[in-house]
Every structure is written in C-alpha cells, then in structure tokens.
Coordinates of C-alpha atoms and ligand atoms in Angstrom, one line a residue:
X26 CA 117.9 62.0 100.1
X27 CA 114.3 60.5 100.7
X28 CA 110.9 61.7 99.2
X29 CA 111.5 64.3 96.6
X30 CA 114.5 66.3 97.4
X31 CA 114.8 67.4 94.0
X32 CA 111.9 69.2 94.1
X33 CA 113.2 70.8 97.0
X34 CA 116.6 72.2 95.7
X35 CA 114.6 73.1 92.4
X36 CA 112.2 75.4 95.1
X37 CA 115.0 76.8 96.6
X38 CA 118.1 77.3 93.8
X39 CA 116.3 77.2 90.5
X40 CA 118.2 79.6 88.6
X41 CA 117.5 83.4 89.5
X42 CA 117.4 86.2 86.8
X43 CA 119.9 88.1 88.8
X44 CA 119.6 92.1 87.6
X45 CA 123.0 93.3 87.8
X46 CA 122.6 97.1 86.9
X47 CA 120.3 97.0 89.5
X48 CA 121.9 97.4 93.7
X49 CA 119.6 95.2 93.9
X50 CA 120.3 92.7 92.4
X51 CA 123.7 93.3 92.3
X52 CA 123.4 92.7 96.3
X53 CA 121.9 89.9 95.7
X54 CA 124.6 88.0 93.4
X55 CA 127.5 89.7 95.8
X56 CA 125.4 87.6 98.9
X57 CA 124.3 84.3 96.8
X58 CA 125.7 81.2 98.4
X59 CA 126.8 78.8 96.1
X60 CA 124.0 75.8 95.2
X61 CA 124.6 73.1 97.0
X62 CA 125.9 69.4 94.9
X63 CA 123.4 65.9 94.8
X64 CA 124.0 62.8 94.7
X65 CA 124.6 61.1 90.8
X66 CA 121.8 58.4 91.1
X67 CA 122.2 55.0 89.2
X68 CA 120.4 53.9 86.2
X69 CA 118.8 51.5 88.2
X70 CA 118.0 54.2 91.0
X71 CA 116.4 56.5 88.5
X72 CA 114.4 53.9 87.2
X73 CA 113.2 53.2 90.4
X74 CA 111.7 57.0 90.5
X75 CA 108.1 57.3 89.9
X76 CA 107.4 59.7 86.8
X77 CA 107.3 63.3 88.7
X78 CA 110.3 62.6 90.3
X79 CA 112.4 61.6 87.6
X80 CA 111.1 65.0 86.6
X81 CA 112.5 66.5 88.8
X82 CA 115.4 65.0 89.7
X83 CA 116.3 65.5 85.9
X84 CA 115.2 69.4 85.8
X85 CA 117.2 69.7 88.6
X86 CA 120.1 68.4 87.3
X87 CA 120.1 70.5 84.7
X88 CA 119.8 73.7 86.3
X89 CA 123.0 72.1 88.4
X90 CA 124.9 71.0 84.9
X91 CA 124.5 74.5 83.4
X92 CA 125.6 76.3 86.3
X93 CA 129.0 75.6 87.1
X94 CA 131.1 77.7 89.5
X95 CA 133.2 80.6 87.6
X96 CA 135.7 78.4 87.3
X97 CA 139.7 79.8 88.1
X98 CA 141.1 79.4 84.4
X99 CA 144.9 81.3 83.4
X100 CA 142.9 83.7 81.6
X101 CA 140.6 85.0 84.7
X102 CA 143.5 84.7 87.2
X103 CA 146.0 86.7 85.4
X104 CA 143.5 89.3 84.8
X105 CA 142.7 89.2 88.2
X106 CA 146.3 90.3 89.2
X107 CA 146.3 92.8 86.3
X108 CA 143.1 94.6 88.2
X109 CA 144.6 94.0 91.3
X110 CA 147.4 96.0 90.5
X111 CA 145.4 98.9 88.8
X112 CA 142.8 98.6 92.5
X113 CA 146.1 99.9 94.3
X114 CA 145.4 103.0 93.4
X115 CA 142.8 103.5 94.5
X116 CA 144.4 103.7 98.2
X117 CA 145.8 107.8 97.0
X118 CA 144.0 110.1 98.5
X119 CA 141.0 112.0 96.4
X120 CA 142.8 115.0 94.4
X121 CA 145.3 112.5 92.5
X122 CA 144.1 111.0 89.3
X123 CA 143.8 107.3 89.1
X124 CA 144.2 104.7 86.8
X125 CA 141.6 102.8 85.2
X126 CA 141.7 99.1 83.5
X127 CA 140.3 97.9 80.2
X128 CA 139.2 94.9 79.5
X129 CA 139.8 94.7 75.9
X130 CA 138.8 91.1 73.5
X131 CA 136.4 89.0 71.4
X132 CA 133.3 88.2 72.1
X133 CA 132.6 85.5 73.9
X134 CA 136.1 85.3 76.5
X135 CA 134.7 85.8 79.8
X136 CA 135.2 89.8 80.1
X137 CA 132.4 90.3 81.6
X138 CA 132.4 87.0 84.1
X139 CA 135.9 88.5 85.0
X140 CA 135.0 92.0 85.2
X141 CA 131.9 90.9 87.7
X142 CA 133.4 88.2 89.6
X143 CA 136.6 90.7 90.0
X144 CA 134.1 93.4 91.8
X145 CA 132.1 90.7 93.8
X146 CA 135.2 90.5 95.3
X147 CA 135.6 94.0 95.9
X148 CA 132.6 94.9 97.4
X149 CA 133.0 91.6 99.6
X150 CA 135.7 92.4 101.2
X151 CA 135.1 96.5 101.7
X152 CA 132.2 94.6 103.6
X153 CA 134.3 92.8 106.0
X154 CA 137.1 95.9 106.8
X155 CA 133.9 98.6 107.0
X156 CA 130.3 98.5 107.7
X157 CA 127.2 97.9 105.2
X158 CA 126.2 102.0 106.2
X159 CA 128.5 105.0 105.3
X160 CA 129.0 107.4 107.8
X161 CA 126.2 109.4 106.6
X162 CA 123.7 106.9 106.7
X163 CA 123.5 105.3 102.9
X164 CA 123.7 102.2 101.4
X165 CA 127.3 100.8 101.3
X166 CA 128.3 100.1 97.9
X167 CA 131.7 99.6 96.7
X168 CA 130.1 98.5 93.0
X169 CA 128.6 100.1 90.0
X170 CA 127.9 98.2 87.3
X171 CA 126.9 99.5 84.7
X172 CA 126.2 97.9 81.1
X173 CA 125.5 100.0 78.2
X174 CA 123.4 99.5 75.0
X175 CA 123.0 100.1 71.5
X176 CA 123.3 104.0 70.7
X177 CA 123.9 105.1 74.5
X178 CA 123.9 108.7 74.8
X179 CA 125.0 110.5 77.5
X180 CA 122.4 111.0 78.9
X181 CA 121.4 107.7 79.0
X182 CA 124.9 107.1 80.0
X183 CA 124.2 108.9 83.4
X184 CA 121.0 107.7 83.4
X185 CA 121.9 104.3 84.1
X186 CA 124.2 105.0 86.5
X187 CA 121.7 106.5 88.4
X188 CA 119.3 103.8 88.5
X189 CA 122.0 100.9 89.6
X190 CA 122.1 103.5 92.6
X191 CA 117.7 103.4 92.6
X192 CA 118.4 107.2 92.4
X193 CA 114.5 109.0 91.6
X194 CA 116.1 111.7 89.9
X195 CA 117.4 109.2 86.8
X196 CA 114.1 110.1 84.8
X197 CA 113.3 113.3 84.7
X198 CA 116.6 115.8 84.6
X199 CA 118.7 117.7 82.7
X200 CA 122.3 117.0 81.7
X201 CA 124.4 118.8 83.8
X202 CA 122.0 117.6 86.8
X203 CA 122.6 114.2 86.2
X204 CA 126.3 114.7 86.2
X205 CA 125.8 115.9 89.5
X206 CA 124.1 113.3 90.6
X207 CA 125.7 110.2 89.2
X208 CA 128.4 112.6 91.4
X209 CA 126.5 111.8 94.6
X210 CA 125.8 109.1 94.1
X211 CA 129.3 107.9 93.7
X212 CA 130.6 109.4 96.7
X213 CA 127.7 108.9 99.3
X214 CA 127.9 105.5 98.8
X215 CA 131.8 105.4 98.7
X216 CA 131.9 103.3 95.7
X217 CA 135.1 101.8 95.2
X218 CA 135.0 100.3 91.1
X219 CA 132.8 101.6 88.4
X220 CA 132.3 99.3 85.7
X221 CA 131.5 100.5 82.4
X222 CA 130.3 97.3 80.2
X223 CA 130.5 96.5 76.6
X224 CA 131.3 99.8 75.9
X225 CA 131.8 98.8 72.2
X226 CA 128.2 99.9 71.7
X227 CA 130.3 103.6 71.7
X228 CA 131.4 104.9 68.4
X229 CA 134.4 106.5 69.6
X230 CA 134.2 108.4 66.2
X231 CA 131.3 109.7 66.0
X232 CA 130.5 113.1 68.1
X233 CA 127.9 111.0 70.0
X234 CA 130.5 108.6 71.1
X235 CA 133.4 111.1 71.7
X236 CA 130.4 113.0 73.7
X237 CA 129.7 110.0 75.7
X238 CA 134.2 109.0 76.2
X239 CA 134.6 112.9 76.8
X240 CA 132.5 112.7 79.7
X241 CA 133.6 109.2 81.0
X242 CA 136.8 110.3 81.3
X243 CA 135.5 113.5 83.2
X244 CA 134.0 111.6 85.6
X245 CA 137.2 109.5 86.0
X246 CA 138.9 112.6 86.8
X247 CA 136.4 113.6 89.5
X248 CA 134.9 110.3 91.2
X249 CA 137.4 108.8 93.9
X250 CA 137.0 106.1 92.1
X251 CA 138.8 103.3 89.2
X252 CA 136.8 102.4 86.2
X253 CA 137.1 99.1 84.5
X254 CA 135.9 99.5 80.9
X255 CA 134.8 96.3 78.8
X256 CA 134.6 95.5 75.4
X257 CA 134.5 94.0 72.5
X258 CA 136.7 96.0 70.0
X259 CA 137.8 98.9 71.9
X260 CA 141.7 99.5 70.7
X261 CA 140.4 99.2 67.0
X262 CA 137.4 101.6 67.8
X263 CA 139.8 104.1 69.2
X264 CA 138.6 104.5 72.5
X265 CA 142.7 104.3 73.2
X266 CA 143.5 107.7 71.5
X267 CA 139.6 109.5 71.6
X268 CA 138.8 108.8 68.2
X269 CA 141.6 111.3 67.0
X270 CA 144.0 110.4 64.2
X271 CA 147.5 110.4 63.8
X272 CA 149.7 112.5 65.8
X273 CA 147.4 113.8 67.8
X274 CA 146.9 110.4 68.7
X275 CA 150.1 110.5 70.3
X276 CA 148.9 113.1 72.8
X277 CA 145.8 111.1 73.7
X278 CA 145.1 110.9 77.8
X279 CA 142.8 107.8 77.6
X280 CA 146.1 105.9 76.5
X281 CA 147.8 107.2 79.6
X282 CA 145.5 106.6 82.2
X283 CA 144.6 103.4 81.3
X284 CA 145.9 99.6 81.6
X285 CA 144.4 97.0 79.4
X286 CA 144.1 93.6 80.5
X287 CA 143.6 91.5 77.8
X288 CA 142.3 88.2 77.3
X289 CA 142.5 84.9 75.0
X290 CA 140.9 82.0 73.8
X291 CA 142.4 78.9 75.1
X292 CA 144.7 77.5 72.4
X293 CA 145.4 73.7 71.5
X294 CA 149.0 73.3 70.4
X295 CA 152.1 72.4 72.5
X296 CA 152.0 70.6 75.6
X297 CA 150.9 74.2 78.5
X298 CA 148.7 75.7 76.6
X299 CA 147.1 71.9 76.0
X300 CA 147.3 72.1 79.1
X301 CA 144.9 75.0 80.5
X302 CA 142.3 73.6 77.9
X303 CA 142.6 69.4 79.6
X304 CA 142.2 71.5 83.3
X305 CA 139.3 72.9 82.2
X306 CA 137.6 69.7 80.8
X307 CA 138.5 68.0 83.8
X308 CA 136.7 70.2 86.1
X309 CA 133.7 70.4 83.9
X310 CA 133.9 66.1 84.1
X311 CA 133.8 66.7 87.7
X312 CA 130.8 68.6 87.4
X313 CA 128.5 67.1 85.3
X314 CA 125.9 65.2 87.1
X315 CA 125.2 62.4 84.4
X316 CA 124.3 58.4 85.6
X317 CA 127.7 57.7 83.3
X318 CA 130.0 60.1 83.5
X319 CA 134.0 59.7 84.8
X320 CA 136.9 60.8 83.9
X321 CA 138.1 61.2 80.0
X322 CA 134.1 61.8 79.2
X323 CA 135.5 65.2 78.2
X324 CA 139.3 65.1 78.2
X325 CA 139.3 62.3 75.3
X326 CA 137.8 64.5 73.0
X327 CA 140.0 67.6 74.2
X328 CA 140.5 68.4 70.3
X329 CA 137.6 67.9 68.9
X330 CA 135.9 70.0 71.9
X331 CA 138.2 72.4 70.9
X332 CA 137.6 72.5 67.0
X333 CA 133.6 72.9 67.6
X334 CA 134.2 76.3 70.2
X335 CA 138.5 77.4 68.9
X336 CA 138.8 77.4 72.4
X337 CA 136.3 80.2 73.7
X338 CA 134.4 79.5 76.8
X339 CA 131.3 81.0 76.0
X340 CA 131.3 78.7 73.2
X341 CA 132.3 75.3 75.2
X342 CA 129.8 76.1 78.1
X343 CA 126.9 76.0 76.0
X344 CA 128.0 73.1 74.1
X345 CA 128.6 71.5 77.4
X346 CA 125.0 72.7 79.0
X347 CA 123.4 71.5 75.8
X348 CA 125.2 68.1 75.5
X349 CA 124.2 67.6 79.2
X350 CA 120.8 68.2 78.2
X351 CA 121.2 65.7 75.6
X352 CA 122.5 63.3 77.7
X353 CA 119.8 63.3 80.3
X354 CA 117.4 63.6 77.7
X355 CA 118.4 60.5 74.8
X356 CA 118.9 58.0 78.2
X357 CA 122.5 58.4 77.1
X358 CA 123.7 59.3 80.0
X359 CA 126.9 60.4 79.5
X360 CA 128.9 62.9 77.0
X361 CA 130.0 60.6 73.9
X362 CA 131.3 62.2 70.6
X363 CA 128.0 61.4 69.5
X364 CA 126.2 63.4 71.8
X365 CA 129.0 66.2 71.0
X366 CA 128.3 66.2 67.5
X367 CA 124.4 66.6 68.2
X368 CA 124.9 69.4 70.5
X369 CA 124.7 72.6 69.1
X370 CA 126.9 75.6 69.7
X371 CA 126.6 79.6 68.9
X372 CA 126.7 80.6 65.2
X373 CA 129.7 82.3 65.1
X374 CA 131.8 78.4 66.1
X375 CA 130.0 76.6 64.4
X376 CA 130.6 78.8 60.9
X377 CA 134.2 79.0 62.2
X378 CA 134.6 74.5 62.7
X379 CA 132.9 74.6 59.5
X380 CA 135.8 76.4 57.8
X381 CA 138.7 73.3 56.2
X382 CA 141.7 72.6 58.9
Ligands
ADP14 N1 135.7 81.6 84.7 C1 134.5 81.1 84.2 N2 134.2 80.1 84.3 C2 132.9 79.5 84.2 N3 132.4 79.9 82.8 C3 132.7 80.8 82.0 C4 133.6 81.3 83.0 N4 134.2 82.3 81.7 C5 133.3 82.7 81.0 N5 131.8 81.3 81.9 C6 131.0 81.3 80.4 O1 131.1 81.9 79.1 C7 130.4 82.6 79.3 C8 130.6 84.3 78.7 O2 131.6 84.4 79.2 P1 130.9 86.4 79.6 O3 131.9 86.6 80.6 O4 129.6 86.6 79.5 O5 132.2 86.4 78.0 P2 132.2 88.0 77.4 O6 131.7 88.8 77.9 O7 133.4 88.1 77.0 O8 131.1 87.7 76.0 C9 128.9 83.1 80.8 O9 128.0 82.7 80.5 C10 129.9 81.9 81.2 O10 128.4 80.7 80.6
MG15 MG1 130.3 90.4 78.1

C-alpha cells in the first residue's frame, strides 16, 4: 500500500452505528459488504511511518480487530438448523397456524447475533427470489426486528413494530388502530420473520406483561409470519405457559406452538468440547492484525481464557478486543499472558473468574 491507505480505509470502513430497529438500519446491515483486510506491518515498517500515519494505521487496526466477521460456532450452526426447520412451516398457506421459535439463554451467549444473522439470510434469500417491491408497490421487508425496552407496554410494542416500518401513525393512534396498522405493514411488506428481542423485559406474571404476551400470541395467530422470540430466562419467567400456575400451565398454548433453541456456553472439559473452544480461538488468532501475532498466541492460553470468560462468547470477544488494543498501545504487538492479565472483562465474567476453582 502506498501513501496513507489506512486513513482511506477508515473513511470507508470505520465503525458503523447500525440501527437495526428501523428498516433503513436493517437494510444497511443486510447489504453491508465485509471490511477488506489489510496487510500486517512488521515492527520495522511501523517505525518507518510518521506519527500521524502510524496513528491511522493503529486506529484502522483497532477497528479491524474489534470486528471479526460472525464466526460459525457450533452454537450458531445448531441454532440455524433449528430455525430453518421452524421456518419451513412458513410455507404453509395463510389460513394455517405457523410455528414460532424461541432462543432462550443467558446473556452474552450470542442470541441476538444468531437471530440477526439468521434473519439476514432470510432477507437475502427472499430478495434473490423476489423483486424489492411487493405486487402493490410497497418495499419488500422480509424481516422485522423489534428489540424491546424495559417496562414495555402493549402500545409501546405495537409502536415499535410500526416504527420499524417507518409508519407515520406510530406515535398517535389508539391501541386498536395500532394493531391493525401493524398487521397492514406486515402484510403489505410481505414480512416473513418477526424477531422480538429482549423479551425478558416483559414480566409475564404481571398484568401488563401478560397483556403483551397475549397480544404477541394473537399477532402470531393472525399474521402470515414466523415469530422468533429472543430473551434471557424465558422459561423461568413463564413465557411458555403464559404465566399460568400448576395444572393450567399444561394447557398453555405457547408451549405447543414454539420450538426452543438453546444456546450453551463453550465448555472446556473432554476432548470434543475443548476442541470447539480451541477452534474459536484459532479463528480469532488469524483475525488479529498485530506485528508479532502467530499460531498458538491464543490457543496456548485456552484454559486461562476459558477461566476468565467462562466460555461465554461475548466476554471472550470483549477480552480479546481489549487485549488487542493493549497489545497495540503498549507496543507488545501480541496477546501474551501479561496482556491477558491486564485486559478487563465484563463485570460478571470478572466476578466468576475470581471465585476459587
Ligand atoms: N458467532 C459469533 N461470532 C462472533 N462474535 C460473536 C458471535 N456471537 C456473539 N458474538 C459476540 O458477542 C457479543 C454478544 O453477543 P449477543 O448476540 O449480543 O449476545 P446475547 O444476545 O446472547 O446477549 C456480540 O456483540 C459479539 O461481539
Ligand atoms: Mg441480546
């Protein structure tokens, strides 16, 4: 590369603040190309750069290092298989009930990543087969992504769904109007998959929450789309048995209509499970742009990395991000045990790592 290619790289590929909860942001996410990799400079090559250019090179490396492409972990591959099966019912005619899927797992295991990446494939697939406009001239939106907020109400849920479609009625309609507008949007844009993320913000045992969950089930009954519910601890929160207790829960409909898709942390025990963890580390090792990075840089620390992160992909990604940043700013240029020790994990991972083994 000649001149200052890293400043140019940054102009094009700097961090993108996608707003997935709006159709424009979702569209940008679906259509974004991947960042091109650039060459790793040796220490001597880095010394030859002037301070400004070196700063750009380092900044570009930090952006690159922090954004590995989605890794096809076992968890992700398994979840995709389940979701594909559930989506198969989508081919049912509109008068028959469709199934729903639920990704129910602890925080930081890659639930949102699985849901959004799967949905991105669904979106692209629909676009390969159909034109970007539906027969009545609306924009085709195969996927709607609705991340919930704490204390979400029934009205808020409908508003958020409408806001995804950029519907002007979102802020000023009554509850009943909102529901029918939401149905209009889903139908005219030929939406096939609706993701409701962070569903744990709804308390199904509380009246408001029960109302939201009943409404979601109602929508799932009338809309010609598959629902993908994503959240933490939904089973304990009684999402599946609609908050009912005892025998009544057996008759709950949700349980029958939804397929669960579990996501587990990586384990580090016998040969097979340790292998998946090591494979993940190999992928990351190859990704990082550091002058002295090489094979074994992370895999030789597999046990310690597992201890620090409890095999949770979000904690691992944070730790590696920060370690790579430290490796650059301190000039170590590799992720050594000392760098790993200095790098911070999130609060939960930190606390668990401090417990006696
Ligand atoms: N398959 C994956 N490949 C690469 N990074 C991932 C993957 N899954 C999760 N991550 C990382 O972990 C972080 C948290 O994942 P996320 O999907 O938000 O978890 P959850 O929704 O379960 O809390 C993501 O921001 C990303 O950095
Ligand atoms: Mg999430």
